[in-house]
mmCIF file of C-alpha atoms in Angstrom:
data_model
loop_
_atom_site.group_PDB
_atom_site.id
_atom_site.type_symbol
_atom_site.label_atom_id
_atom_site.label_comp_id
_atom_site.label_asym_id
_atom_site.label_seq_id
_atom_site.Cartn_x
_atom_site.Cartn_y
_atom_site.Cartn_z
ATOM 1 C CA MET A 1 -19.450 -6.797 1.463
ATOM 2 C CA ILE A 2 -22.029 -4.333 2.679
ATOM 3 C CA ARG A 3 -20.995 -0.862 3.141
ATOM 4 C CA ILE A 4 -22.673 1.293 5.965
ATOM 5 C CA PRO A 5 -22.797 5.117 5.296
ATOM 6 C CA ARG A 6 -21.002 7.185 7.936
ATOM 7 C CA TRP A 7 -23.576 9.491 8.184
ATOM 8 C CA LEU A 8 -26.179 6.608 9.194
ATOM 9 C CA VAL A 9 -23.717 5.685 11.965
ATOM 10 C CA ALA A 10 -23.240 9.175 13.194
ATOM 11 C CA ILE A 11 -26.852 9.402 13.466
ATOM 12 C CA LEU A 12 -27.660 6.122 15.359
ATOM 13 C CA GLY A 13 -24.776 6.860 17.786
ATOM 14 C CA VAL A 14 -25.996 10.755 18.358
ATOM 15 C CA LEU A 15 -29.598 9.248 18.972
ATOM 16 C CA PHE A 16 -28.250 6.646 21.520
ATOM 17 C CA SER A 17 -25.962 9.083 23.176
ATOM 18 C CA GLY A 18 -28.726 11.651 23.137
ATOM 19 C CA PHE A 19 -30.861 9.290 24.877
ATOM 20 C CA HIS A 20 -29.010 9.174 27.949
ATOM 21 C CA ALA A 21 -28.862 12.925 27.999
ATOM 22 C CA PHE A 22 -32.312 12.890 27.939
ATOM 23 C CA LEU A 23 -32.666 10.739 30.813
ATOM 24 C CA GLY A 24 -30.220 13.157 32.792
ATOM 25 C CA PHE A 25 -32.710 16.128 32.086
ATOM 26 C CA SER A 26 -35.283 14.250 32.887
ATOM 27 C CA THR A 27 -33.869 13.523 36.569
ATOM 28 C CA ILE A 28 -32.220 16.958 37.406
ATOM 29 C CA GLN A 29 -34.820 17.469 40.124
ATOM 30 C CA ASP A 30 -33.502 14.351 41.948
ATOM 31 C CA ASN A 31 -29.891 16.331 42.835
ATOM 32 C CA VAL A 32 -29.685 18.393 45.629
ATOM 33 C CA ASP A 33 -27.642 20.842 43.421
ATOM 34 C CA PRO A 34 -29.031 20.922 39.807
ATOM 35 C CA PHE A 35 -26.462 23.324 38.504
ATOM 36 C CA ASP A 36 -23.944 20.492 38.803
ATOM 37 C CA SER A 37 -26.142 18.149 37.112
ATOM 38 C CA ILE A 38 -26.648 20.818 34.169
ATOM 39 C CA PHE A 39 -22.714 21.054 34.068
ATOM 40 C CA ALA A 40 -22.285 17.543 33.941
ATOM 41 C CA LEU A 41 -24.831 17.165 31.168
ATOM 42 C CA THR A 42 -22.852 19.993 29.231
ATOM 43 C CA ILE A 43 -19.825 18.440 29.808
ATOM 44 C CA TYR A 44 -21.317 14.835 28.355
ATOM 45 C CA LEU A 45 -23.035 16.272 25.382
ATOM 46 C CA ALA A 46 -19.691 18.745 24.531
ATOM 47 C CA THR A 47 -17.570 15.497 24.329
ATOM 48 C CA VAL A 48 -19.529 12.445 22.999
ATOM 49 C CA LEU A 49 -21.393 14.439 19.934
ATOM 50 C CA PRO A 50 -17.962 15.577 18.502
ATOM 51 C CA THR A 51 -16.488 12.287 19.149
ATOM 52 C CA ILE A 52 -19.382 10.737 17.018
ATOM 53 C CA VAL A 53 -19.802 13.196 14.459
ATOM 54 C CA LEU A 54 -16.543 15.260 13.875
ATOM 55 C CA PHE A 55 -13.112 14.660 12.673
ATOM 56 C CA ARG A 56 -11.892 12.913 9.384
ATOM 57 C CA GLY A 57 -10.505 9.339 9.391
ATOM 58 C CA VAL A 58 -11.349 6.346 12.066
ATOM 59 C CA LYS A 59 -8.501 7.572 14.639
ATOM 60 C CA LEU A 60 -9.958 10.159 17.017
ATOM 61 C CA PRO A 61 -7.353 12.957 17.735
ATOM 62 C CA SER A 62 -5.354 12.778 21.026
ATOM 63 C CA SER A 63 -6.466 16.155 22.138
ATOM 64 C CA GLN A 64 -10.182 14.995 22.024
ATOM 65 C CA ALA A 65 -9.441 11.605 23.523
ATOM 66 C CA ILE A 66 -7.861 13.582 26.816
ATOM 67 C CA LEU A 67 -10.828 15.646 27.031
ATOM 68 C CA ASN A 68 -12.767 12.645 26.942
ATOM 69 C CA LEU A 69 -11.043 11.175 29.686
ATOM 70 C CA ALA A 70 -11.136 14.081 31.707
ATOM 71 C CA ALA A 71 -14.933 14.091 31.362
ATOM 72 C CA ALA A 72 -15.200 10.515 32.470
ATOM 73 C CA ALA A 73 -13.498 11.328 35.506
ATOM 74 C CA LEU A 74 -15.390 14.580 36.289
ATOM 75 C CA ILE A 75 -19.129 13.505 35.370
ATOM 76 C CA PRO A 76 -19.303 10.725 37.945
ATOM 77 C CA ILE A 77 -18.404 13.465 40.526
ATOM 78 C CA LEU A 78 -20.710 16.130 39.788
ATOM 79 C CA VAL A 79 -23.712 14.044 39.415
ATOM 80 C CA GLY A 80 -22.720 11.242 42.187
ATOM 81 C CA SER A 81 -21.986 13.617 44.980
ATOM 82 C CA HIS A 82 -25.430 15.077 44.839
ATOM 83 C CA LEU A 83 -27.417 11.522 44.817
ATOM 84 C CA SER A 84 -28.015 9.423 47.973
ATOM 85 C CA PRO A 85 -26.994 5.563 47.084
ATOM 86 C CA ALA A 86 -30.177 4.659 49.261
ATOM 87 C CA ALA A 87 -32.897 6.742 47.450
ATOM 88 C CA LEU A 88 -32.227 6.373 43.947
ATOM 89 C CA THR A 89 -34.793 6.592 41.019
ATOM 90 C CA PRO A 90 -34.983 4.617 37.907
ATOM 91 C CA TYR A 91 -32.607 6.835 35.752
ATOM 92 C CA SER A 92 -30.742 9.307 38.332
ATOM 93 C CA THR A 93 -27.520 7.130 37.645
ATOM 94 C CA TRP A 94 -27.797 7.984 33.835
ATOM 95 C CA TYR A 95 -24.280 8.914 33.683
ATOM 96 C CA VAL A 96 -23.140 5.540 34.381
ATOM 97 C CA LEU A 97 -24.227 4.444 31.009
ATOM 98 C CA GLY A 98 -23.581 7.866 29.732
ATOM 99 C CA VAL A 99 -19.671 8.086 30.643
ATOM 100 C CA ALA A 100 -19.759 4.122 29.350
ATOM 101 C CA THR A 101 -21.043 5.483 25.938
ATOM 102 C CA LEU A 102 -18.583 8.247 25.559
ATOM 103 C CA MET A 103 -15.695 5.638 26.350
ATOM 104 C CA ALA A 104 -17.300 2.879 23.837
ATOM 105 C CA ALA A 105 -17.170 5.712 21.046
ATOM 106 C CA THR A 106 -13.670 6.552 22.163
ATOM 107 C CA ALA A 107 -12.513 2.837 21.899
ATOM 108 C CA VAL A 108 -14.265 2.819 18.335
ATOM 109 C CA ARG A 109 -12.444 5.823 17.199
ATOM 110 C CA GLN A 110 -9.080 3.532 18.041
ATOM 111 C CA GLN A 111 -8.191 5.089 21.398
ATOM 112 C CA LEU A 112 -8.509 2.257 23.126
ATOM 113 C CA ALA A 113 -6.031 2.853 26.009
ATOM 114 C CA ILE A 114 -7.556 6.033 26.986
ATOM 115 C CA ALA A 115 -11.052 4.419 26.851
ATOM 116 C CA TRP A 116 -10.496 1.630 29.233
ATOM 117 C CA ILE A 117 -8.317 4.063 31.604
ATOM 118 C CA GLY A 118 -11.718 6.210 31.469
ATOM 119 C CA THR A 119 -13.723 3.073 32.079
ATOM 120 C CA ALA A 120 -11.307 2.213 34.973
ATOM 121 C CA THR A 121 -12.072 5.923 36.414
ATOM 122 C CA LEU A 122 -15.979 5.335 36.028
ATOM 123 C CA VAL A 123 -15.906 1.752 37.904
ATOM 124 C CA LEU A 124 -13.917 2.766 40.824
ATOM 125 C CA GLN A 125 -15.877 5.976 41.249
ATOM 126 C CA VAL A 126 -19.237 4.336 41.111
ATOM 127 C CA VAL A 127 -18.145 1.620 43.503
ATOM 128 C CA GLN A 128 -16.725 3.814 45.900
ATOM 129 C CA TRP A 129 -19.754 5.980 45.693
ATOM 130 C CA GLY A 130 -22.493 3.240 46.289
ATOM 131 C CA GLY A 131 -20.720 -0.140 46.899
ATOM 132 C CA LEU A 132 -20.727 -2.813 44.491
ATOM 133 C CA ILE A 133 -24.576 -3.996 44.962
ATOM 134 C CA VAL A 134 -25.426 -0.594 44.180
ATOM 135 C CA ALA A 135 -22.858 0.315 41.065
ATOM 136 C CA ILE A 136 -24.409 -3.226 39.376
ATOM 137 C CA GLN A 137 -27.975 -1.773 39.913
ATOM 138 C CA ALA A 138 -26.836 1.547 38.405
ATOM 139 C CA GLY A 139 -25.617 -0.289 35.124
ATOM 140 C CA LEU A 140 -22.283 -0.982 35.861
ATOM 141 C CA LEU A 141 -22.455 -4.313 34.058
ATOM 142 C CA GLY A 142 -24.100 -3.012 31.042
ATOM 143 C CA ALA A 143 -21.751 0.123 30.893
ATOM 144 C CA LEU A 144 -18.600 -2.624 30.953
ATOM 145 C CA MET A 145 -20.266 -4.549 28.010
ATOM 146 C CA LEU A 146 -20.959 -1.378 25.987
ATOM 147 C CA VAL A 147 -16.962 -0.575 26.217
ATOM 148 C CA PHE A 148 -16.257 -3.916 25.623
ATOM 149 C CA ALA A 149 -18.486 -3.913 22.305
ATOM 150 C CA GLY A 150 -16.858 -0.658 21.270
ATOM 151 C CA HIS A 151 -13.583 -2.424 21.652
ATOM 152 C CA ALA A 152 -14.665 -5.210 19.500
ATOM 153 C CA ILE A 153 -15.779 -2.902 17.001
ATOM 154 C CA SER A 154 -12.541 -1.043 16.746
ATOM 155 C CA VAL A 155 -10.423 -4.034 16.370
ATOM 156 C CA GLY A 156 -12.749 -5.163 13.555
ATOM 157 C CA LEU A 157 -12.526 -1.499 12.075
ATOM 158 C CA ALA A 158 -8.395 -2.003 12.381
ATOM 159 C CA LYS A 159 -8.286 -5.273 10.835
ATOM 160 C CA ALA A 160 -10.717 -4.127 7.976
ATOM 161 C CA TYR A 161 -8.594 -1.360 7.329
ATOM 162 C CA ARG A 162 -5.307 -3.459 7.216
ATOM 163 C CA ASP A 163 -7.129 -5.460 4.731
ATOM 164 C CA THR A 164 -8.455 -2.820 2.616
ATOM 165 C CA MET A 165 -4.790 -1.566 2.224
ATOM 166 C CA ALA A 166 -3.206 -4.779 1.535
ATOM 167 C CA PHE A 167 -5.730 -5.502 -0.994
ATOM 168 C CA THR A 168 -5.162 -1.997 -2.420
ATOM 169 C CA GLN A 169 -1.493 -2.420 -2.477
ATOM 170 C CA GLU A 170 -2.021 -5.761 -4.179
ATOM 171 C CA ALA A 171 -4.293 -4.289 -6.894
ATOM 172 C CA LEU A 172 -1.842 -1.524 -7.673
ATOM 173 C CA GLU A 173 0.843 -3.974 -7.804
ATOM 174 C CA ASN A 174 -0.947 -5.945 -10.373
ATOM 175 C CA GLU A 175 -1.801 -3.054 -12.391
ATOM 176 C CA LYS A 176 1.640 -1.749 -12.173
ATOM 177 C CA GLU A 177 2.671 -5.250 -13.586
ATOM 178 C CA LYS A 178 0.263 -5.534 -16.069
ATOM 179 C CA THR A 179 0.996 -1.791 -17.401
ATOM 180 C CA ALA A 180 4.722 -2.624 -17.627
ATOM 181 C CA ASN A 181 4.189 -6.017 -19.349
ATOM 182 C CA ALA A 182 1.774 -3.979 -21.845
ATOM 183 C CA VAL A 183 4.608 -1.389 -22.176
ATOM 184 C CA ALA A 184 7.273 -3.688 -22.806
ATOM 185 C CA SER A 185 5.204 -5.720 -25.216
ATOM 186 C CA GLU A 186 4.631 -2.738 -27.278
ATOM 187 C CA VAL A 187 8.361 -1.675 -27.246
ATOM 188 C CA ARG A 188 8.816 -5.170 -28.387
ATOM 189 C CA ARG A 189 6.425 -4.855 -31.040
ATOM 190 C CA SER A 190 7.547 -1.534 -32.440
ATOM 191 C CA ARG A 191 11.131 -2.990 -32.529
ATOM 192 C CA LEU A 192 10.132 -5.989 -34.348
ATOM 193 C CA GLU A 193 8.239 -4.181 -36.712
ATOM 194 C CA LYS A 194 11.226 -1.726 -37.571
ATOM 195 C CA ALA A 195 13.372 -4.837 -37.860
ATOM 196 C CA LEU A 196 11.057 -6.632 -40.074
ATOM 197 C CA ALA A 197 10.532 -3.011 -42.013
ATOM 198 C CA GLY A 198 14.437 -3.236 -42.641
ATOM 199 C CA ALA A 199 14.632 -6.823 -43.356
ATOM 200 C CA LEU A 200 11.865 -6.452 -46.026
ATOM 201 C CA PRO A 201 14.179 -5.451 -49.150
ATOM 202 C CA MET A 202 16.739 -8.129 -48.434
ATOM 203 C CA LEU A 203 13.798 -10.797 -48.436
ATOM 204 C CA ASN A 204 12.327 -9.446 -51.620
ATOM 205 C CA GLN A 205 15.779 -9.844 -53.201
ATOM 206 C CA ILE A 206 16.258 -13.572 -51.810
ATOM 207 C CA ARG A 207 12.689 -14.259 -53.465
ATOM 208 C CA GLU A 208 13.192 -12.381 -56.729
ATOM 209 C CA SER A 209 16.574 -14.272 -56.934
ATOM 210 C CA LYS A 210 15.424 -17.429 -56.004
ATOM 211 C CA GLY A 211 18.194 -17.837 -53.505
ATOM 212 C CA SER A 212 21.262 -17.231 -55.651
ATOM 213 C CA LEU A 213 22.893 -14.654 -53.844
ATOM 214 C CA THR A 214 26.420 -13.474 -54.142
ATOM 215 C CA ASP A 215 28.785 -13.684 -51.230
ATOM 216 C CA PHE A 216 28.351 -10.188 -50.347
ATOM 217 C CA GLU A 217 24.762 -10.378 -50.329
ATOM 218 C CA LYS A 218 24.675 -13.719 -48.587
ATOM 219 C CA SER A 219 27.107 -11.917 -45.673
ATOM 220 C CA ASN A 220 24.296 -9.207 -45.424
ATOM 221 C CA ALA A 221 21.532 -11.623 -45.077
ATOM 222 C CA ARG A 222 23.423 -13.368 -42.233
ATOM 223 C CA LEU A 223 24.099 -10.169 -40.389
ATOM 224 C CA LEU A 224 20.392 -9.296 -40.989
ATOM 225 C CA GLU A 225 19.290 -12.661 -39.507
ATOM 226 C CA ALA A 226 21.345 -12.187 -36.275
ATOM 227 C CA GLU A 227 19.990 -8.520 -35.967
ATOM 228 C CA LEU A 228 16.240 -10.046 -36.027
ATOM 229 C CA ARG A 229 17.414 -12.596 -33.576
ATOM 230 C CA ASP A 230 18.833 -10.223 -31.408
ATOM 231 C CA GLU A 231 15.561 -7.834 -31.360
ATOM 232 C CA ILE A 232 13.576 -11.026 -30.249
ATOM 233 C CA ARG A 233 16.106 -12.287 -27.533
ATOM 234 C CA GLY A 234 18.010 -8.952 -26.762
ATOM 235 C CA ARG A 235 14.887 -7.119 -25.383
ATOM 236 C CA ASP A 236 16.147 -4.063 -23.126
ATOM 237 C CA PHE A 237 19.788 -4.517 -24.663
ATOM 238 C CA MET A 238 18.564 -3.218 -27.956
ATOM 239 C CA THR A 239 19.380 0.404 -27.845
ATOM 240 C CA ASP A 240 20.759 1.977 -30.590
ATOM 241 C CA GLU A 241 24.470 2.389 -29.318
ATOM 242 C CA VAL A 242 24.467 -1.092 -28.161
ATOM 243 C CA LYS A 243 23.087 -2.298 -31.711
ATOM 244 C CA ALA A 244 25.618 -0.040 -33.336
ATOM 245 C CA ALA A 245 28.659 -1.830 -31.257
ATOM 246 C CA ILE A 246 27.147 -5.175 -31.809
ATOM 247 C CA ARG A 247 26.905 -4.544 -35.596
ATOM 248 C CA ALA A 248 30.435 -3.357 -35.781
ATOM 249 C CA ALA A 249 31.595 -6.083 -34.054
ATOM 250 C CA ARG A 250 30.091 -8.314 -36.471
ATOM 251 C CA ASP A 251 31.400 -6.553 -39.375
ATOM 252 C CA ARG A 252 34.912 -7.253 -37.788
ATOM 253 C CA GLY A 253 34.109 -11.036 -37.859
ATOM 254 C CA VAL A 254 33.231 -11.397 -34.021
ATOM 255 C CA GLU A 255 30.503 -13.980 -33.571
ATOM 256 C CA VAL A 256 28.024 -12.323 -31.101
ATOM 257 C CA VAL A 257 25.094 -13.848 -29.045
ATOM 258 C CA VAL A 258 22.633 -11.429 -27.191
ATOM 259 C CA LEU A 259 20.090 -12.931 -24.538
ATOM 260 C CA ASP A 260 17.955 -10.797 -22.009
ATOM 261 C CA GLU A 261 16.346 -12.887 -19.453
ATOM 262 C CA GLY A 262 15.146 -10.029 -17.152
ATOM 263 C CA GLY A 263 18.266 -8.907 -15.374
ATOM 264 C CA LEU A 264 17.854 -5.183 -16.476
ATOM 265 C CA ALA A 265 13.939 -5.084 -15.740
ATOM 266 C CA ILE A 266 14.931 -3.735 -12.133
ATOM 267 C CA LEU A 267 17.160 -0.989 -13.131
ATOM 268 C CA SER A 268 16.231 2.751 -13.474
ATOM 269 C CA GLN A 269 16.377 4.069 -16.988
ATOM 270 C CA ASP A 270 19.291 6.196 -15.664
ATOM 271 C CA ASP A 271 21.156 3.298 -14.714
ATOM 272 C CA LYS A 272 20.090 1.111 -17.386
ATOM 273 C CA SER A 273 21.288 3.697 -19.763
ATOM 274 C CA LYS A 274 24.860 4.087 -18.067
ATOM 275 C CA LEU A 275 25.049 0.235 -17.971
ATOM 276 C CA LEU A 276 24.563 -0.200 -21.589
ATOM 277 C CA SER A 277 26.788 2.570 -22.605
ATOM 278 C CA GLU A 278 29.664 0.779 -20.406
ATOM 279 C CA ILE A 279 28.697 -2.625 -22.159
ATOM 280 C CA SER A 280 28.971 -0.755 -25.539
ATOM 281 C CA LYS A 281 32.162 0.750 -24.969
ATOM 282 C CA ASN A 282 33.920 -3.014 -24.145
ATOM 283 C CA ILE A 283 31.932 -4.514 -27.175
ATOM 284 C CA ASP A 284 34.447 -1.992 -28.929
ATOM 285 C CA GLN A 285 37.334 -3.539 -27.341
ATOM 286 C CA VAL A 286 36.791 -7.265 -28.812
ATOM 287 C CA LYS A 287 38.357 -7.762 -32.139
ATOM 288 C CA THR A 288 37.995 -11.713 -32.632
ATOM 289 C CA GLY A 289 36.082 -14.441 -31.392
ATOM 290 C CA ARG A 290 32.879 -14.869 -30.001
ATOM 291 C CA LEU A 291 30.990 -12.550 -27.794
ATOM 292 C CA THR A 292 28.247 -13.519 -25.298
ATOM 293 C CA LEU A 293 26.017 -10.646 -23.685
ATOM 294 C CA ARG A 294 23.644 -11.793 -21.309
ATOM 295 C CA ALA A 295 20.999 -10.698 -18.729
ATOM 296 C CA PRO A 296 20.560 -13.362 -15.921
ATOM 297 C CA GLN A 297 17.399 -12.953 -13.469
ATOM 298 C CA GLY A 298 18.195 -13.720 -10.005
ATOM 299 C CA GLU A 299 21.659 -12.779 -9.611
ATOM 300 C CA SER A 300 23.410 -10.137 -7.761
ATOM 301 C CA TRP A 301 24.641 -8.860 -11.239
ATOM 302 C CA ASN A 302 22.758 -7.315 -13.707
ATOM 303 C CA ALA A 303 24.710 -8.489 -16.840
ATOM 304 C CA THR A 304 27.601 -10.473 -18.061
ATOM 305 C CA LEU A 305 30.184 -9.720 -21.097
ATOM 306 C CA VAL A 306 32.140 -12.665 -21.969
ATOM 307 C CA ALA A 307 34.649 -12.791 -24.894
ATOM 308 C CA SER A 308 36.401 -15.984 -25.811
ATOM 309 C CA ARG A 309 38.526 -17.380 -28.779
ATOM 310 C CA PRO A 310 38.565 -21.006 -30.189
ATOM 311 C CA GLY A 311 41.722 -22.832 -28.729
ATOM 312 C CA VAL A 312 41.887 -20.163 -25.592
ATOM 313 C CA SER A 313 41.246 -21.718 -22.092
ATOM 314 C CA SER A 314 40.400 -18.691 -20.586
ATOM 315 C CA PRO A 315 38.106 -15.974 -22.017
ATOM 316 C CA ASP A 316 39.913 -12.733 -23.260
ATOM 317 C CA LEU A 317 36.965 -10.772 -21.616
ATOM 318 C CA TRP A 318 34.820 -11.656 -18.529
ATOM 319 C CA LEU A 319 32.827 -8.400 -17.269
ATOM 320 C CA LYS A 320 29.804 -8.633 -14.708
ATOM 321 C CA PHE A 321 27.832 -5.425 -14.492
#
């Protein structure tokens, strides 16, 4: 995409609008009252130059746009009232394209309604002053084309702005997602490293004993294996409070299965902490059987906690958080 510096566009706009002012100064002697022509030129320059050069952003402030509309209504009166349609010089009607330039700049600066009202005012005044044929000879068709061009540029700029904002938002969302994934991966890696570091003494013991363990050591090995599985599958569930509650439940003989499928990812840190604290309290209530803790994705709830016992048709505990 080719980007044109704003200062270059402003210089071109000033040169183009200044050309009409130059033509106006060169034809002051054609007017019966030169003072009105000078006043009209002053109004023209005082409105067109700020419209092109000043104000940050694309959209022109409403106050300046209203001043431009007033200028579009006043300039044709000041100049045209002292010109005879039957005795025109080539550039005596400079104000027609001059006002059109002002309205085109107003349109480019995203004030389309005011630009077209000002253009309509110009057309009516010029046609009323000299008739349709004289108005065309004075450059009215070129003036309309100039404002149409400004309108088209304005629409293009608005679309480019929307596309740019959409692309920027998409890039921010992608960057946010990448950052979140990187943080989550780092957290999981840290947890696994910590869990593996805790498992290393048991693994060394199994290696040294060549698998010959006491019943107590076998029980500890099974608990260790379950905790390692929790770290891999439990993800956001694995806070110190929840892990302590799960370990206590396993010590009581409860079989615990933990599975985080992403249901907690949408929660804020505070909401997540409150939910996990509530889950921990409910885990402490389960004394026997099987306990399943799951965080499904795409449901209206974030987590489920189900406690069941063999031979019992209905669960002892079924909570949705």
